[in-house]
Short mmCIF file of C-alpha atoms and ligand atoms in Angstrom, two decimals:
data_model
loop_
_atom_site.label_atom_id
_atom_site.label_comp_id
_atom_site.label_asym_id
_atom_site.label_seq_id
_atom_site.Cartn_x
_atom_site.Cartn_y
_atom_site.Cartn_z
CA UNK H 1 160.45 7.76 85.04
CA UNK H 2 161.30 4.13 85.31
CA UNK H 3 162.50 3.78 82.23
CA UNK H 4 165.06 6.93 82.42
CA UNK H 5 166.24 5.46 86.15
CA UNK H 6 166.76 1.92 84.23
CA UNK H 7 167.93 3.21 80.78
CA UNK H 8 169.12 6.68 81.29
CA UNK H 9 166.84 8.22 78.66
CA UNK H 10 162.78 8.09 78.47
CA UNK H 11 160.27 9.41 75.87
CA UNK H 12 156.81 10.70 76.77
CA UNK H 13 153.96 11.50 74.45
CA UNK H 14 151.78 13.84 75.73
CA UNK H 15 153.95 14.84 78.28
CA UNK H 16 151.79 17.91 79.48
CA UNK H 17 148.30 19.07 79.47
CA UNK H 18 146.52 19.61 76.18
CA UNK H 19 146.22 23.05 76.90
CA UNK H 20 149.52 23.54 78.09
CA UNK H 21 150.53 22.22 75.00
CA UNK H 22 148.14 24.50 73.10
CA UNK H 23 149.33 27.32 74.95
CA UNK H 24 152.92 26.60 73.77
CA UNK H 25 151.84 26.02 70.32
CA UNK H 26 150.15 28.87 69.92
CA UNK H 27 153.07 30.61 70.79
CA UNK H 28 155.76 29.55 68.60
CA UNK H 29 152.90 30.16 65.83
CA UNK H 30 152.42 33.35 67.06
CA UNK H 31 155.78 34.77 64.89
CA UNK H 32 155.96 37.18 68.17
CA UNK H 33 159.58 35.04 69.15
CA UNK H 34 162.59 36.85 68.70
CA UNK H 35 165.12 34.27 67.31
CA UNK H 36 168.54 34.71 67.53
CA UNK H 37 171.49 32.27 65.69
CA UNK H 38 172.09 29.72 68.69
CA UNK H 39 175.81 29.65 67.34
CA UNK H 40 176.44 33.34 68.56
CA UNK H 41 174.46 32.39 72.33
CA UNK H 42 175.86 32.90 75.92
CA UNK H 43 179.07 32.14 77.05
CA UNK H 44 177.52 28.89 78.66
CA UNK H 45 177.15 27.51 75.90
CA UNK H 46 179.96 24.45 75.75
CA UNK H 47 179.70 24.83 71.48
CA UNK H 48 183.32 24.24 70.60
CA UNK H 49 182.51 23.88 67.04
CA UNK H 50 179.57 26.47 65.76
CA UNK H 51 179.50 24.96 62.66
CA UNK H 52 177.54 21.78 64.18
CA UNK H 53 174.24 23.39 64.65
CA UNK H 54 171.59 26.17 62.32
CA UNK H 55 168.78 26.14 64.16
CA UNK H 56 167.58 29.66 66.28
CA UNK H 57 167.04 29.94 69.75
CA UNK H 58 165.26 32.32 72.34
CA UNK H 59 165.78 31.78 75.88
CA UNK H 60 162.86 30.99 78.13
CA UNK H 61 162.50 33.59 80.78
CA UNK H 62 158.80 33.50 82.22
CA UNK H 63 158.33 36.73 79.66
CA UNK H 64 154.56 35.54 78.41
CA UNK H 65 151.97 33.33 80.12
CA UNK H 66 153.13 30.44 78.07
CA UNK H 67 156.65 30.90 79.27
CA UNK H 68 155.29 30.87 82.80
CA UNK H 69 152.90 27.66 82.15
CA UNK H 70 156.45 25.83 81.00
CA UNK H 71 158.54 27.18 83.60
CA UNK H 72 156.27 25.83 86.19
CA UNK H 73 155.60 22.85 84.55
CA UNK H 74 159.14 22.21 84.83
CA UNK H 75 160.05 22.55 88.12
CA UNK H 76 157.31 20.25 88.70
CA UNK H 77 159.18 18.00 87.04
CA UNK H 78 162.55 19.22 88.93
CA UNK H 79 161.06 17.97 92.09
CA UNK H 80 159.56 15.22 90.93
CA UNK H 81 162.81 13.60 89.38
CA UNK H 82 164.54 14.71 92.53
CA UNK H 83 162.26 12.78 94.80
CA UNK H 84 162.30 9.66 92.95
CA UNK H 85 165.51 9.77 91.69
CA UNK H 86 167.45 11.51 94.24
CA UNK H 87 169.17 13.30 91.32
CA UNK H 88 170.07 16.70 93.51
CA UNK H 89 168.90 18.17 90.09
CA UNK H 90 169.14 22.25 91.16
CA UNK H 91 167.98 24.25 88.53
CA UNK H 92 166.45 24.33 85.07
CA UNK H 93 167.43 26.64 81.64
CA UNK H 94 165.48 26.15 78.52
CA UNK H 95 165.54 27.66 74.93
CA UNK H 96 162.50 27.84 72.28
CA UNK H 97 164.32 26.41 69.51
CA UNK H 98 162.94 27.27 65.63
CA UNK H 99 164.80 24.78 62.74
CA UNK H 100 163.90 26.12 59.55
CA UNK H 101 163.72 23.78 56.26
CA UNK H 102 166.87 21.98 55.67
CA UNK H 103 168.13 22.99 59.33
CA UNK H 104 169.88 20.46 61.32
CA UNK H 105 171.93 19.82 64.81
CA UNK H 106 174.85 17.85 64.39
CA UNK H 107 175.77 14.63 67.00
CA UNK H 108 176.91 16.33 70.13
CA UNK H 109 176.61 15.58 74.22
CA UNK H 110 175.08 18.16 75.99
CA UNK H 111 177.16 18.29 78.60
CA UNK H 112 180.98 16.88 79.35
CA UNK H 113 182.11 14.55 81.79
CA UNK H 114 183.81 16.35 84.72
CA UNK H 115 183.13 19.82 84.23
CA UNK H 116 179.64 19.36 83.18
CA UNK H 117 176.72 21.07 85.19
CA UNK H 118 173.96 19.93 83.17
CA UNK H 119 172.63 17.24 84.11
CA UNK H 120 169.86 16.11 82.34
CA UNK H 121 168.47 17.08 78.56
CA UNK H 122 164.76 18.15 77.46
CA UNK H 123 162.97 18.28 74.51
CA UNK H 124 159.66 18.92 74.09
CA UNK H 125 158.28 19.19 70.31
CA UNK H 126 156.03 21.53 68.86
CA UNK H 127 155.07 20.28 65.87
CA UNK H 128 151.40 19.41 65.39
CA UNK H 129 151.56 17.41 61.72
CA UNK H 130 154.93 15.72 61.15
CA UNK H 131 154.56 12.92 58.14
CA UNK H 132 156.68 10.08 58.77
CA UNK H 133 158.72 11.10 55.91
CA UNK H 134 159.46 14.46 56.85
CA UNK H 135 162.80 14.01 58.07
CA UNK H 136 163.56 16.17 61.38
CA UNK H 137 163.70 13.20 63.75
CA UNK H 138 166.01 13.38 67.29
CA UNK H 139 168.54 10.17 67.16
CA UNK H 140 170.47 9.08 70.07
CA UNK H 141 173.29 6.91 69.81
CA UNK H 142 174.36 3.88 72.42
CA UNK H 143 176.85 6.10 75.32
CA UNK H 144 179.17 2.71 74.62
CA UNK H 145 179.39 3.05 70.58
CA UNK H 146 178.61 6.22 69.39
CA UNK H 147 177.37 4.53 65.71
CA UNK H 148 174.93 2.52 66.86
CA UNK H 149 171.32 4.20 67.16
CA UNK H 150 169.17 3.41 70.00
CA UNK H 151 166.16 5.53 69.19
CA UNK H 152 164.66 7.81 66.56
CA UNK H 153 162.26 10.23 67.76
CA UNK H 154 159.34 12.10 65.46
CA UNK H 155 159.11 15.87 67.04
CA UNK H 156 155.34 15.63 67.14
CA UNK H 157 153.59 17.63 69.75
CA UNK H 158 153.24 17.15 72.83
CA UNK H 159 156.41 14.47 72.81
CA UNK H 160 158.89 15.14 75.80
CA UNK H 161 162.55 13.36 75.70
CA UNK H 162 164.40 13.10 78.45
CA UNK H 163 168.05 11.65 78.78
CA UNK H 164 171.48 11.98 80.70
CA UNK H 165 173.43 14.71 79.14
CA UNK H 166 177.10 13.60 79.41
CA UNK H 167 176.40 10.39 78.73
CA UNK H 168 174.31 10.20 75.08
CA UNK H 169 175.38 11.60 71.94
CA UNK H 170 172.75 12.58 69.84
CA UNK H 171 171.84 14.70 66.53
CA UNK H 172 168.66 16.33 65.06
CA UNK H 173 168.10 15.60 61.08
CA UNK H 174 167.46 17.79 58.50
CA UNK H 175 163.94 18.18 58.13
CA UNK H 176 161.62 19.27 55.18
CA UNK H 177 159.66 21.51 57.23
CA UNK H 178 160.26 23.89 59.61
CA UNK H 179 160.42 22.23 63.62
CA UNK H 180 159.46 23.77 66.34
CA UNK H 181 160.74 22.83 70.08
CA UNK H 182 161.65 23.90 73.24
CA UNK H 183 165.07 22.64 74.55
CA UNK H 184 165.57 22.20 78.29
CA UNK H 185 168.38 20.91 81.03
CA UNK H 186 168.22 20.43 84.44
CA UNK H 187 171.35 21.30 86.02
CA UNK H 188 173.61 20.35 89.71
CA UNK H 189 175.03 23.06 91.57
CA UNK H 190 178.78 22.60 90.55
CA UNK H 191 180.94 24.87 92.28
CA UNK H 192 184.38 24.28 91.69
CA UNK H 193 187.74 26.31 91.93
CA UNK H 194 186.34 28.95 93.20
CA UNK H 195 183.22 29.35 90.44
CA UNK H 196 180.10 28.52 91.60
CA UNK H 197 178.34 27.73 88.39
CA UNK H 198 175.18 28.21 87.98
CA UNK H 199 176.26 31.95 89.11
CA UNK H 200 174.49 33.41 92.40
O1 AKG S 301 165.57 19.34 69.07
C1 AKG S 301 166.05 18.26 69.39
O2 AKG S 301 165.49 17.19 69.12
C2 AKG S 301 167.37 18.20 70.12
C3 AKG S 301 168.04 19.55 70.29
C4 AKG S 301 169.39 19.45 70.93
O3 AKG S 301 170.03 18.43 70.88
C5 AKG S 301 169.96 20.60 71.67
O4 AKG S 301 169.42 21.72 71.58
O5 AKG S 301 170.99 20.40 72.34
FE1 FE2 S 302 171.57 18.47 72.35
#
């Protein structure tokens, strides 16, 4: 937490519970996930160029007991981050995200300055053996040159990022095995010209 109020990003190993974890992981192993394309999602989504992404997603809607351990895990964290960070933060989407081999997600922000709602970025990783050589790392880049890298991140599990979505670009590399993770953002209550977004 101190480090995300100092830095605007912070990485957690065993973020959660172990059996929280387990829970999750024995989900996405589970097959029973109905992937979709994430380049064909909602209207939400601020993808201006599909090409940049070929991973699948499945929104996370409280629809298994795992779902509901993660969802409340979450706002947890939602009120957490709003007490000691007096971020305002106001609501919380997140996606089970499945990158098969070769799969990648191409340096993007998660959110744009101005009209952005989302507020801060997730990711929790799935993965419970990742060599180091296995390619599939998170990389963020400095918000004040986009070519420098501040961090690489393995997506082992248990491993929760957290950063400021406007403000740091970041990709996923292609990986040699298939990754596993769940994708998350806390979002403001932005109502403007007349939209209230997130809708009521
Ligand atoms: O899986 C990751 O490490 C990051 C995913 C991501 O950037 C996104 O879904 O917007
Ligand atoms: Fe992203």
């Amino acid at each position: 937490m101190k480090d995300l109020r100092q830095d605007g990003y912070c990485v957690l190993e065993n973020a959660l519970p172990d059996e929280i974890a387990q829970s999750l992981l024995a989900e996405v192993t589970s097959s029973n996930i109905d992937y979709r394309q994430a380049n064909i999602g909602r209207a939400q989504d601020h993808q201006l160029n599909q090409s940049i992404r070929s991973d699948a997603i499945k929104w996370i809607n409280k629809e298994s007991p795992a779902e509901t351990l993660w969802v409340e895990q979450m706002e947890n964290l939602r009120l957490e981050l709003n007490k000691q960070l007096f971020l305002g933060l106001f609501s919380y989407e997140s996606h089970f995200a499945h990158y098969p081999i070769g799969a990648f997600y191409k340096t993007h922000l998660d959110a744009f300055h101005g009209q952005a709602n989302r507020m801060l970025s997730t990711v929790y990783y799935l993965n419970p053996e990742w060599p180091e050589n296995a390619g599939g790392e998170l990389v963020i880049y400095n918000p004040e040159n986009h070519q420098e890298e501040i961090i690489r991140v393995q997506p082992k599990l248990g491993t929760l990022v957290i950063f400021l979505s406007e403000e740091f670009p970041h990709q996923v590399l292609p990986a040699t095995r298939p990754r596993q993770s769940i994708a998350g953002w806390f979002r403001v209550n932005n109502s403007s010209h007349n939209k209230i977004d997130p809708p009521e």
